[in-house]
XYZ file of N, CA and C in Angstrom:
768
model
N 0.846 -1.189 0.000
C 0.000 0.000 0.000
C 0.886 1.246 0.000
N 0.364 2.324 -0.606
C 1.153 3.547 -0.673
C 1.203 4.205 0.699
N 2.237 5.004 0.905
C 2.420 5.665 2.195
C 2.788 7.111 1.913
N 1.796 7.987 1.952
C 2.017 9.418 1.794
C 1.945 10.054 3.174
N 3.065 10.614 3.612
C 3.145 11.156 4.968
C 2.120 12.262 5.179
N 1.406 12.188 6.298
C 0.367 13.165 6.614
C 0.761 14.117 7.733
N 1.836 13.822 8.449
C 2.205 14.660 9.586
C 3.704 14.525 9.857
N 4.187 15.284 10.836
C 5.623 15.301 11.134
C 6.131 13.932 11.559
N 5.332 13.200 12.339
C 5.756 11.871 12.781
C 5.949 10.943 11.594
N 5.034 10.960 10.658
C 5.156 10.074 9.502
C 6.319 10.471 8.608
N 6.584 11.762 8.501
C 7.739 12.193 7.701
C 9.048 11.725 8.331
N 9.185 11.882 9.638
C 10.429 11.458 10.288
C 10.529 9.938 10.355
N 9.397 9.242 10.444
C 9.407 7.782 10.409
C 9.956 7.287 9.081
N 9.508 7.872 7.985
C 9.990 7.478 6.663
C 11.486 7.742 6.531
N 11.927 8.903 6.995
C 13.347 9.243 6.899
C 14.196 8.311 7.752
N 13.753 8.043 8.984
C 14.525 7.193 9.892
C 14.579 5.754 9.403
N 13.520 5.303 8.727
C 13.510 3.941 8.201
C 14.566 3.759 7.121
N 14.876 4.840 6.410
C 15.858 4.781 5.332
C 17.245 5.253 5.745
N 17.327 5.976 6.857
C 18.612 6.532 7.279
C 18.619 6.709 8.798
N 19.450 5.938 9.529
C 19.507 6.053 10.997
C 19.881 7.443 11.491
N 20.464 8.285 10.631
C 20.820 9.641 11.045
C 19.591 10.447 11.448
N 18.410 10.016 11.008
C 17.172 10.729 11.337
C 16.446 10.114 12.525
N 17.015 9.080 13.143
C 16.358 8.432 14.280
C 16.090 9.393 15.442
N 17.027 10.289 15.807
C 16.728 11.214 16.913
C 15.483 12.059 16.656
N 15.322 12.535 15.418
C 14.149 13.348 15.100
C 12.871 12.526 15.192
N 12.954 11.247 14.808
C 11.776 10.385 14.916
C 11.306 10.291 16.363
N 12.222 10.044 17.301
C 11.821 9.909 18.703
C 11.236 11.216 19.241
N 11.804 12.344 18.827
C 11.270 13.636 19.253
C 9.854 13.838 18.731
N 9.656 13.548 17.446
C 8.331 13.725 16.852
C 7.321 12.743 17.440
N 7.763 11.523 17.742
C 6.855 10.547 18.343
C 6.363 11.037 19.700
N 7.269 11.548 20.519
C 6.892 12.011 21.858
C 5.903 13.170 21.804
N 5.955 13.959 20.735
C 5.091 15.132 20.622
C 3.793 14.851 19.866
N 3.687 13.662 19.272
C 2.573 13.365 18.368
C 1.331 12.876 19.101
N 0.208 13.026 18.431
C -1.013 12.327 18.819
C -1.071 11.036 18.012
N -1.337 9.927 18.678
C -1.388 8.622 18.018
C -2.738 7.970 18.304
N -2.991 6.869 17.609
C -4.295 6.213 17.713
C -4.128 4.744 18.070
N -4.998 4.268 18.950
C -4.996 2.866 19.357
C -6.390 2.288 19.154
N -6.451 0.959 19.042
C -7.725 0.270 18.863
C -8.270 -0.115 20.233
N -9.509 0.245 20.483
C -10.155 -0.118 21.748
C -10.821 -1.481 21.613
N -10.448 -2.366 22.489
C -10.983 -3.728 22.456
C -12.345 -3.783 23.144
N -13.295 -4.454 22.497
C -14.592 -4.688 23.125
C -15.515 -3.499 23.159
N -15.231 -2.471 22.336
C -16.102 -1.300 22.301
C -16.638 -1.117 20.891
N -17.892 -0.723 20.785
C -18.534 -0.557 19.491
C -18.013 0.690 18.787
N -17.860 0.558 17.460
C -17.447 1.697 16.646
C -18.565 2.732 16.574
N -18.194 3.984 16.643
C -19.153 5.076 16.511
C -18.830 5.874 15.259
N -19.853 6.206 14.476
C -19.640 6.992 13.264
C -19.248 8.432 13.597
N -19.585 8.860 14.781
C -19.343 10.243 15.182
C -18.064 10.347 16.001
N -17.158 11.211 15.553
C -15.922 11.430 16.308
C -16.248 12.249 17.550
N -15.765 11.805 18.672
C -16.069 12.477 19.920
C -14.792 12.786 20.687
N -14.849 13.854 21.478
C -13.758 14.200 22.379
C -14.215 13.902 23.796
N -13.373 13.239 24.556
C -13.752 12.887 25.923
C -12.554 13.026 26.844
N -12.788 13.010 28.120
C -11.726 13.114 29.122
C -11.741 11.855 29.972
N -10.594 11.218 30.117
C -10.507 10.046 30.978
C -10.400 10.497 32.426
N -11.239 9.944 33.267
C -11.192 10.271 34.680
C -10.072 9.488 35.356
N -9.572 10.028 36.472
C -8.532 9.337 37.232
C -9.034 7.962 37.654
N -8.225 6.943 37.416
C -8.593 5.586 37.779
C -9.379 4.850 36.714
N -9.809 5.556 35.678
C -10.568 4.912 34.604
C -9.642 4.024 33.777
N -10.126 2.899 33.342
C -9.331 1.974 32.541
C -9.962 1.800 31.170
N -9.130 1.446 30.200
C -9.613 1.123 28.865
C -8.963 -0.182 28.435
N -9.649 -0.907 27.578
C -9.103 -2.140 27.033
C -8.497 -1.842 25.670
N -7.229 -2.214 25.502
C -6.508 -1.914 24.271
C -6.237 -3.208 23.518
N -6.515 -3.177 22.221
C -6.282 -4.345 21.377
C -4.787 -4.632 21.265
N -4.404 -5.915 21.347
C -3.015 -6.336 21.165
C -2.862 -7.100 19.861
N -1.625 -7.152 19.362
C -1.259 -8.019 18.253
C -0.017 -8.795 18.670
N 0.289 -9.855 17.949
C 1.485 -10.634 18.252
C 2.575 -10.308 17.246
N 3.779 -10.065 17.758
C 4.938 -9.790 16.906
C 6.135 -10.503 17.513
N 6.799 -11.324 16.702
C 7.929 -12.128 17.185
C 7.565 -12.929 18.436
N 6.338 -13.459 18.440
C 5.916 -14.321 19.534
C 5.530 -13.613 20.811
N 5.459 -12.277 20.781
C 5.114 -11.519 21.985
C 3.982 -10.548 21.686
N 3.124 -10.289 22.669
C 2.055 -9.307 22.451
C 2.614 -7.888 22.398
N 2.140 -7.126 21.437
C 2.490 -5.719 21.286
C 1.203 -4.914 21.145
N 1.269 -3.666 21.559
C 0.132 -2.770 21.375
C 0.277 -2.084 20.021
N -0.673 -2.280 19.100
C -0.584 -1.587 17.815
C -0.936 -0.113 17.977
N -0.082 0.743 17.445
C -0.250 2.187 17.535
C -0.179 2.744 16.116
N -0.978 3.743 15.838
C -1.036 4.270 14.480
C -0.758 5.769 14.477
N 0.006 6.202 13.484
C 0.421 7.599 13.403
C -0.662 8.503 12.834
N -1.705 7.924 12.282
C -2.842 8.692 11.769
C -4.024 7.750 11.590
N -5.200 8.314 11.438
C -6.375 7.482 11.188
C -6.276 6.783 9.833
N -5.577 7.409 8.898
C -5.380 6.777 7.590
C -4.650 5.456 7.738
N -3.596 5.420 8.566
C -2.836 4.172 8.774
C -3.709 3.125 9.468
N -4.481 3.565 10.450
C -5.334 2.625 11.182
C -6.370 2.002 10.247
N -7.053 2.835 9.472
C -8.127 2.342 8.611
C -7.598 1.490 7.463
N -6.384 1.800 6.986
C -5.823 1.037 5.874
C -5.422 -0.370 6.293
N -5.220 -0.580 7.582
C -4.759 -1.874 8.084
C -5.908 -2.835 8.354
N -7.102 -2.300 8.595
C -8.224 -3.124 9.052
C -9.263 -3.329 7.956
N -9.935 -4.462 8.014
C -10.975 -4.783 7.038
C -12.338 -4.245 7.444
N -12.506 -3.933 8.710
C -13.793 -3.439 9.180
C -13.578 -2.283 10.150
N -14.637 -1.535 10.384
C -14.559 -0.389 11.281
C -14.427 -0.858 12.732
N -13.594 -0.160 13.481
C -13.386 -0.498 14.887
C -13.447 0.777 15.722
N -13.615 0.598 17.010
C -13.544 1.735 17.926
C -12.079 2.064 18.172
N -11.774 3.326 18.175
C -10.394 3.743 18.378
C -10.349 4.913 19.353
N -9.144 5.184 19.821
C -8.931 6.279 20.767
C -7.652 7.004 20.381
N -7.712 8.317 20.326
C -6.536 9.124 20.039
C -6.031 9.800 21.296
N -4.718 9.831 21.451
C -4.126 10.501 22.608
C -2.673 10.847 22.313
N -2.115 11.715 23.124
C -0.700 12.043 23.002
C 0.139 10.808 23.285
N 1.232 10.646 22.537
C 2.063 9.447 22.668
C 2.611 9.274 24.080
N 3.008 10.365 24.726
C 3.537 10.247 26.084
C 2.452 9.785 27.056
N 1.227 10.239 26.851
C 0.125 9.778 27.694
C -0.098 8.280 27.496
N 0.022 7.830 26.241
C -0.126 6.402 25.969
C 0.982 5.600 26.643
N 2.213 6.077 26.548
C 3.330 5.366 27.177
C 3.148 5.288 28.686
N 2.632 6.343 29.270
C 2.387 6.335 30.711
C 1.272 5.354 31.072
N 0.296 5.241 30.189
C -0.839 4.346 30.414
C -0.449 2.879 30.254
N 0.542 2.623 29.399
C 0.903 1.235 29.051
C 2.322 0.892 29.496
N 2.754 1.419 30.615
C 4.125 1.213 31.089
C 4.499 -0.268 31.083
N 5.700 -0.546 30.537
C 6.196 -1.912 30.526
C 5.779 -2.726 29.322
N 4.954 -2.148 28.451
C 4.468 -2.883 27.284
C 5.179 -2.422 26.016
N 5.566 -3.355 25.147
C 6.120 -2.963 23.847
C 5.004 -2.525 22.909
N 5.342 -1.646 21.987
C 4.379 -1.138 21.020
C 4.857 -1.463 19.605
N 3.936 -1.434 18.667
C 4.319 -1.526 17.263
C 3.597 -0.415 16.518
N 4.385 0.494 15.950
C 3.834 1.637 15.234
C 3.514 1.252 13.793
N 2.279 1.445 13.404
C 1.808 1.208 12.035
C 2.016 -0.216 11.538
N 1.531 -1.223 12.251
C 1.637 -2.590 11.732
C 0.889 -2.711 10.406
N 1.480 -3.442 9.465
C 0.847 -3.631 8.166
C 1.110 -2.529 7.171
N 1.782 -1.447 7.589
C 2.091 -0.345 6.679
C 3.486 -0.513 6.087
N 3.758 0.248 5.040
C 5.086 0.215 4.431
C 6.150 0.755 5.378
N 5.748 1.649 6.265
C 6.688 2.231 7.221
C 6.140 2.051 8.633
N 6.867 1.294 9.425
C 6.471 1.049 10.803
C 7.694 0.836 11.664
N 7.478 0.653 12.953
C 8.609 0.434 13.862
C 8.147 -0.236 15.146
N 8.905 -1.237 15.563
C 8.704 -1.799 16.897
C 9.315 -0.843 17.915
N 8.584 -0.533 18.948
C 9.091 0.273 20.058
C 9.124 -0.639 21.273
N 10.312 -1.074 21.633
C 10.456 -2.025 22.728
C 10.054 -1.383 24.054
N 9.846 -2.225 25.053
C 9.494 -1.709 26.378
C 10.597 -0.799 26.913
N 11.851 -1.151 26.620
C 12.975 -0.324 27.070
C 12.964 1.029 26.374
N 12.731 1.034 25.057
C 12.641 2.295 24.326
C 11.489 3.143 24.857
N 10.334 2.510 25.042
C 9.165 3.240 25.524
C 9.447 3.897 26.868
N 10.104 3.160 27.761
C 10.431 3.702 29.081
C 11.385 4.882 28.977
N 12.381 4.775 28.082
C 13.371 5.849 27.944
C 12.773 7.092 27.293
N 11.788 6.911 26.414
C 11.085 8.062 25.846
C 10.248 8.736 26.927
N 9.573 7.932 27.722
C 8.683 8.462 28.756
C 9.442 9.236 29.819
N 10.572 8.700 30.286
C 11.318 9.397 31.345
C 12.356 10.374 30.804
N 12.497 10.442 29.474
C 13.414 11.395 28.866
C 14.851 10.946 28.793
N 15.150 9.746 29.294
C 16.549 9.299 29.318
C 17.106 9.029 27.932
N 16.226 8.827 26.944
C 16.713 8.583 25.590
C 17.431 9.805 25.039
N 17.109 10.989 25.582
C 17.746 12.217 25.128
C 18.889 12.653 26.044
N 19.292 11.783 26.968
C 20.443 12.071 27.814
C 21.704 11.582 27.116
N 22.839 12.251 27.332
C 24.076 11.847 26.665
C 24.421 10.394 26.944
N 24.948 9.721 25.920
C 25.441 8.372 26.105
C 26.686 8.419 26.974
N 27.205 7.271 27.341
C 28.312 7.219 28.296
C 29.491 8.058 27.817
N 29.976 8.898 28.694
C 31.109 9.760 28.366
C 32.331 9.266 29.122
N 33.462 9.180 28.411
C 34.687 8.759 29.079
C 35.331 9.954 29.763
N 35.510 9.848 31.063
C 36.214 10.861 31.846
C 37.179 10.139 32.770
N 38.459 10.404 32.629
C 39.454 9.765 33.485
C 39.375 10.370 34.884
N 39.146 9.524 35.883
C 39.046 9.996 37.259
C 40.418 10.169 37.901
N 41.410 9.536 37.335
C 42.775 9.661 37.823
C 43.713 9.368 36.665
N 44.979 9.547 36.868
C 45.944 9.260 35.820
C 45.878 7.773 35.495
N 45.490 7.474 34.267
C 45.223 6.097 33.879
C 45.909 5.783 32.565
N 46.573 4.647 32.507
C 47.185 4.212 31.253
C 46.135 3.472 30.433
N 45.907 3.955 29.233
C 44.901 3.357 28.364
C 45.545 2.918 27.058
N 44.818 2.112 26.307
C 45.250 1.695 24.980
C 44.285 2.298 23.970
N 44.832 2.963 22.966
C 43.986 3.627 21.981
C 44.650 3.556 20.616
N 43.862 3.343 19.603
C 44.372 3.255 18.241
C 43.213 3.139 17.273
N 43.531 2.892 16.025
C 42.489 2.741 15.016
C 41.994 1.299 14.974
N 40.699 1.089 14.771
C 40.129 -0.261 14.826
C 40.523 -1.114 13.630
N 40.730 -2.407 13.892
C 40.989 -3.347 12.801
C 39.723 -3.547 11.974
N 38.575 -3.603 12.655
C 37.284 -3.702 11.969
C 36.623 -2.327 11.994
N 36.828 -1.570 10.927
C 36.344 -0.196 10.901
C 34.816 -0.174 10.849
N 34.172 0.589 11.733
C 32.702 0.641 11.772
C 32.136 1.530 10.665
N 32.187 1.032 9.453
C 31.802 1.814 8.279
C 30.373 2.329 8.369
N 29.458 1.467 8.795
C 28.046 1.866 8.860
C 27.830 2.967 9.893
N 28.493 2.853 11.040
C 28.384 3.875 12.081
C 28.934 5.206 11.594
N 30.119 5.179 10.999
C 30.760 6.408 10.530
C 29.911 7.085 9.454
N 29.366 6.307 8.541
C 28.536 6.883 7.481
C 27.285 7.546 8.057
N 26.640 6.877 9.012
C 25.429 7.439 9.619
C 25.747 8.700 10.422
N 26.835 8.675 11.187
C 27.205 9.853 11.973
C 27.608 11.014 11.073
N 28.274 10.723 9.968
C 28.654 11.780 9.034
C 27.417 12.484 8.492
N 26.416 11.716 8.099
C 25.172 12.323 7.604
C 24.477 13.110 8.713
N 24.530 12.578 9.929
C 23.913 13.273 11.060
C 24.630 14.584 11.352
N 25.960 14.554 11.397
C 26.726 15.757 11.720
C 26.534 16.853 10.671
N 26.323 16.489 9.430
C 26.125 17.486 8.375
C 24.894 18.342 8.631
N 23.963 17.828 9.412
C 22.742 18.565 9.731
C 22.867 19.354 11.033
N 24.019 19.255 11.694
C 24.232 19.927 12.975
C 25.361 20.948 12.829
N 24.977 22.225 12.728
C 25.964 23.263 12.447
C 26.993 23.422 13.555
N 26.643 23.012 14.780
C 27.574 23.201 15.883
C 28.670 22.137 15.940
N 28.570 21.090 15.132
C 29.611 20.058 15.113
C 30.716 20.482 14.154
N 31.920 20.655 14.689
C 33.059 21.087 13.883
C 33.824 19.903 13.300
N 34.208 18.961 14.182
C 34.972 17.791 13.730
C 34.622 16.595 14.611
N 34.909 15.405 14.075
C 34.687 14.180 14.852
C 35.728 13.143 14.463
N 36.179 12.380 15.469
C 37.196 11.346 15.281
C 36.672 10.023 15.830
N 37.345 8.955 15.435
C 36.977 7.633 15.926
C 38.229 6.862 16.303
N 38.107 6.033 17.346
C 39.245 5.216 17.779
C 38.748 3.925 18.412
N 39.678 2.985 18.539
C 39.473 1.745 19.288
C 40.108 1.983 20.646
N 39.390 1.673 21.718
C 39.777 2.181 23.031
C 39.654 1.086 24.086
N 40.650 1.023 24.965
C 40.607 0.060 26.070
C 41.159 0.696 27.326
N 40.347 0.694 28.366
C 40.775 1.114 29.693
C 40.874 -0.151 30.539
N 42.082 -0.689 30.768
C 42.231 -1.974 31.468
C 41.601 -1.998 32.852
N 41.484 -0.848 33.497
C 40.901 -0.811 34.836
C 39.376 -0.949 34.811
N 38.784 -0.743 33.632
C 37.326 -0.746 33.536
C 36.783 -1.760 32.543
N 37.528 -1.990 31.469
C 37.006 -2.777 30.356
C 37.746 -4.097 30.196
N 37.006 -5.118 29.773
C 37.615 -6.409 29.455
C 38.016 -6.479 27.988
N 37.281 -5.784 27.144
C 37.582 -5.764 25.714
C 37.562 -4.328 25.210
N 38.273 -4.115 24.117
C 38.295 -2.783 23.515
C 36.951 -2.481 22.858
N 36.614 -1.211 22.802
C 35.368 -0.822 22.157
C 35.553 0.502 21.432
N 34.462 1.048 20.940
C 34.511 2.213 20.059
C 34.421 3.512 20.856
N 35.268 4.457 20.487
C 35.272 5.782 21.111
C 35.171 6.831 20.013
N 34.233 7.738 20.152
C 34.081 8.850 19.221
C 34.339 10.147 19.974
N 35.216 10.971 19.423
C 35.519 12.283 19.993
C 34.859 13.347 19.126
N 34.229 14.320 19.773
C 33.453 15.322 19.040
C 33.869 16.722 19.476
N 34.150 17.561 18.496
C 34.450 18.972 18.744
C 33.249 19.794 18.298
N 32.691 20.567 19.213
C 31.516 21.368 18.890
C 31.744 22.826 19.266
N 30.902 23.680 18.705
C 30.917 25.094 19.084
C 29.915 25.369 20.195
N 29.273 24.322 20.684
C 28.286 24.440 21.757
C 27.283 23.305 21.673
N 26.550 23.086 22.757
C 25.505 22.068 22.760
C 26.020 20.651 22.699
N 27.172 20.387 23.327
C 27.753 19.040 23.247
C 26.828 17.972 23.822
N 26.219 18.225 24.971
C 25.388 17.200 25.610
C 24.216 16.786 24.725
N 23.599 17.743 24.058
C 22.484 17.426 23.158
C 22.969 16.581 21.982
N 24.103 16.971 21.409
C 24.675 16.208 20.296
C 25.024 14.799 20.754
N 25.641 14.684 21.926
C 26.049 13.374 22.433
C 24.850 12.454 22.622
N 23.746 13.001 23.124
C 22.545 12.188 23.314
C 22.027 11.670 21.984
N 22.013 12.518 20.976
C 21.494 12.115 19.675
C 22.442 11.155 18.975
N 23.744 11.314 19.185
C 24.709 10.352 18.639
C 24.423 8.958 19.188
N 24.100 8.888 20.471
C 23.771 7.597 21.070
C 22.570 6.946 20.412
N 21.572 7.756 20.045
C 20.390 7.225 19.368
C 20.753 6.708 17.986
N 21.537 7.490 17.246
C 21.967 7.055 15.910
C 22.735 5.744 16.012
N 23.676 5.682 16.950
C 24.522 4.488 17.091
C 23.711 3.249 17.439
N 22.635 3.421 18.190
C 21.825 2.265 18.590
C 21.040 1.680 17.429
N 21.016 2.385 16.306
C 20.251 1.931 15.148
C 21.127 1.439 14.002
N 22.434 1.285 14.245
C 23.331 0.786 13.200
C 24.212 -0.322 13.765
N 24.802 -1.088 12.867
C 25.718 -2.146 13.283
C 27.069 -1.540 13.652
N 27.619 -1.999 14.766
C 28.923 -1.552 15.238
C 29.724 -2.789 15.641
N 30.879 -3.061 15.011
C 31.618 -4.291 15.312
C 32.166 -4.365 16.727
N 32.441 -3.218 17.342
C 33.032 -3.226 18.682
C 32.251 -2.324 19.631
N 31.053 -2.743 20.031
C 30.298 -1.955 21.010
C 30.870 -2.169 22.401
N 30.480 -1.348 23.383
C 29.565 -0.219 23.249
C 30.277 1.018 22.725
N 29.536 2.116 22.640
C 30.095 3.381 22.180
C 30.316 4.313 23.360
N 31.532 4.823 23.481
C 31.843 5.895 24.425
C 32.039 7.179 23.634
N 31.793 8.306 24.272
C 32.002 9.606 23.648
C 32.899 10.453 24.529
N 33.648 11.330 23.902
C 34.463 12.275 24.662
C 34.483 13.603 23.916
N 34.380 14.723 24.618
C 34.431 16.021 23.937
C 35.869 16.445 23.674
N 36.070 17.148 22.586
C 37.354 17.789 22.311
C 37.216 19.246 22.729
N 37.962 19.627 23.743
C 37.805 20.957 24.335
C 38.926 21.921 23.975
N 40.001 21.391 23.379
C 41.137 22.239 23.039
C 42.215 22.257 24.096
N 41.954 21.567 25.224
C 42.984 21.481 26.256
C 44.023 20.450 25.823
N 45.276 20.783 25.976
C 46.338 19.871 25.558
C 46.525 18.775 26.599
N 47.058 17.659 26.125
C 47.349 16.555 27.023
C 46.270 15.501 27.005
N 46.623 14.341 27.541
C 45.660 13.263 27.685
C 45.153 12.718 26.371
N 43.927 12.253 26.412
C 43.347 11.576 25.263
C 43.126 12.520 24.086
N 42.959 13.815 24.360
C 42.757 14.768 23.272
C 43.970 14.842 22.362
N 45.165 14.683 22.933
C 46.378 14.742 22.118
C 46.391 13.658 21.050
N 45.863 12.483 21.389
C 45.847 11.407 20.393
C 45.043 11.838 19.173
N 43.852 12.372 19.412
C 42.996 12.743 18.288
C 43.538 13.949 17.523
N 44.017 14.957 18.238
C 44.457 16.183 17.581
C 45.806 16.037 16.886
N 46.647 15.131 17.376
C 48.001 15.017 16.828
C 48.247 13.738 16.027
N 47.462 12.697 16.290
C 47.787 11.403 15.684
C 46.661 10.774 14.872
N 45.539 11.435 14.764
C 44.413 10.833 14.044
C 43.760 11.863 13.125
N 43.222 11.374 12.028
C 42.492 12.224 11.099
C 41.001 12.168 11.435
N 40.335 13.312 11.458
C 38.892 13.280 11.722
C 38.141 12.591 10.584
N 37.124 11.818 10.929
C 36.300 11.222 9.878
C 35.232 12.200 9.404
N 35.027 13.266 10.211
C 34.103 14.316 9.790
C 34.717 15.665 10.109
N 34.607 16.593 9.164
C 35.058 17.967 9.372
C 34.095 18.887 8.643
N 33.572 19.851 9.367
C 32.575 20.741 8.776
C 33.195 21.565 7.662
N 32.517 21.604 6.538
C 32.956 22.381 5.386
C 32.085 23.623 5.255
N 32.689 24.705 4.827
C 31.938 25.929 4.595
C 31.539 26.012 3.131
N 30.387 26.589 2.875
C 29.884 26.690 1.513
C 30.893 27.409 0.628
N 31.120 26.858 -0.556
C 32.022 27.490 -1.513
C 33.463 27.076 -1.368
N 33.779 26.298 -0.311
C 35.150 25.848 -0.113
C 35.248 24.359 -0.394
N 36.433 23.934 -0.835
C 36.647 22.507 -1.075
C 38.089 22.153 -0.766
C-alpha cells in the first residue's frame, strides 16, 4: 500500500527507516505526536467524539502478536489505522507520552501492516517516557591518571561512521569528529569504540542524539563511548588532535 506522509511523525518515520541519522528526530516527533490505538470490546461510533478520561478509569486496548510476543498496535494517523483493518473499529486518540504512561512496561508496534512502521520495545518506551533517551550516552572521563590503549580499529565501523557523518552534516555546531578503538584496562575487558566530538556548543544534546543514531546501526566493537574535544592539551585529546584524522570535518559553503 502507498504511504504518503500526513504529519511530522510520519515524515520522520519514513526518513529514519531509510537513514539512521534521522532516528533522533523520529523519537522527538513521536513524543510530541497524537497517536491512535484500537479499543478492544467497544462498538465503533460513526461520530468522532472528544472525551476526558477520569482518574482511575481503565480502557481495554487491542493487542497483536509480533515475534511471539504481544504488542500494542499504535497508528500515526487514522489513515494508517483504517488502511490496516478490514472493518470499522472503535479507536482512541491521545498524546504518545500519555499512551506510554498508560501502558508502562508494554512494547508497542507503530503502524503494523504499513510500508513504514517500527517496533518500540518496552525499554525504548520507558526511555522516551522518562526522557533518558535524550540524555548523553556514556562519556569517558578519566578519574585519575590512567594508562589506556587507543588506536584505530581493525574492523572499521563503516556503517556507524557513514550514519554519523550524515547526522553531523545537519548539525551546524559540530566542527569535527574522530573515531578510535579504546581500552581502559581498569574498567574494560575488551576494547570498544570511542568517538571524539568537537563542537561550538551544545555538546550534551549532540552526544545524546549520537547515542540514538549508534543504537540503530551495526557496530563491530560496542559499546560506544564519547568524549568532547575541548582544546585542552594533554591526555586523550592529544591522540585525536596530533595522531588521528577526523572522519568528519565541517565544510563551509564554496570551499573545497
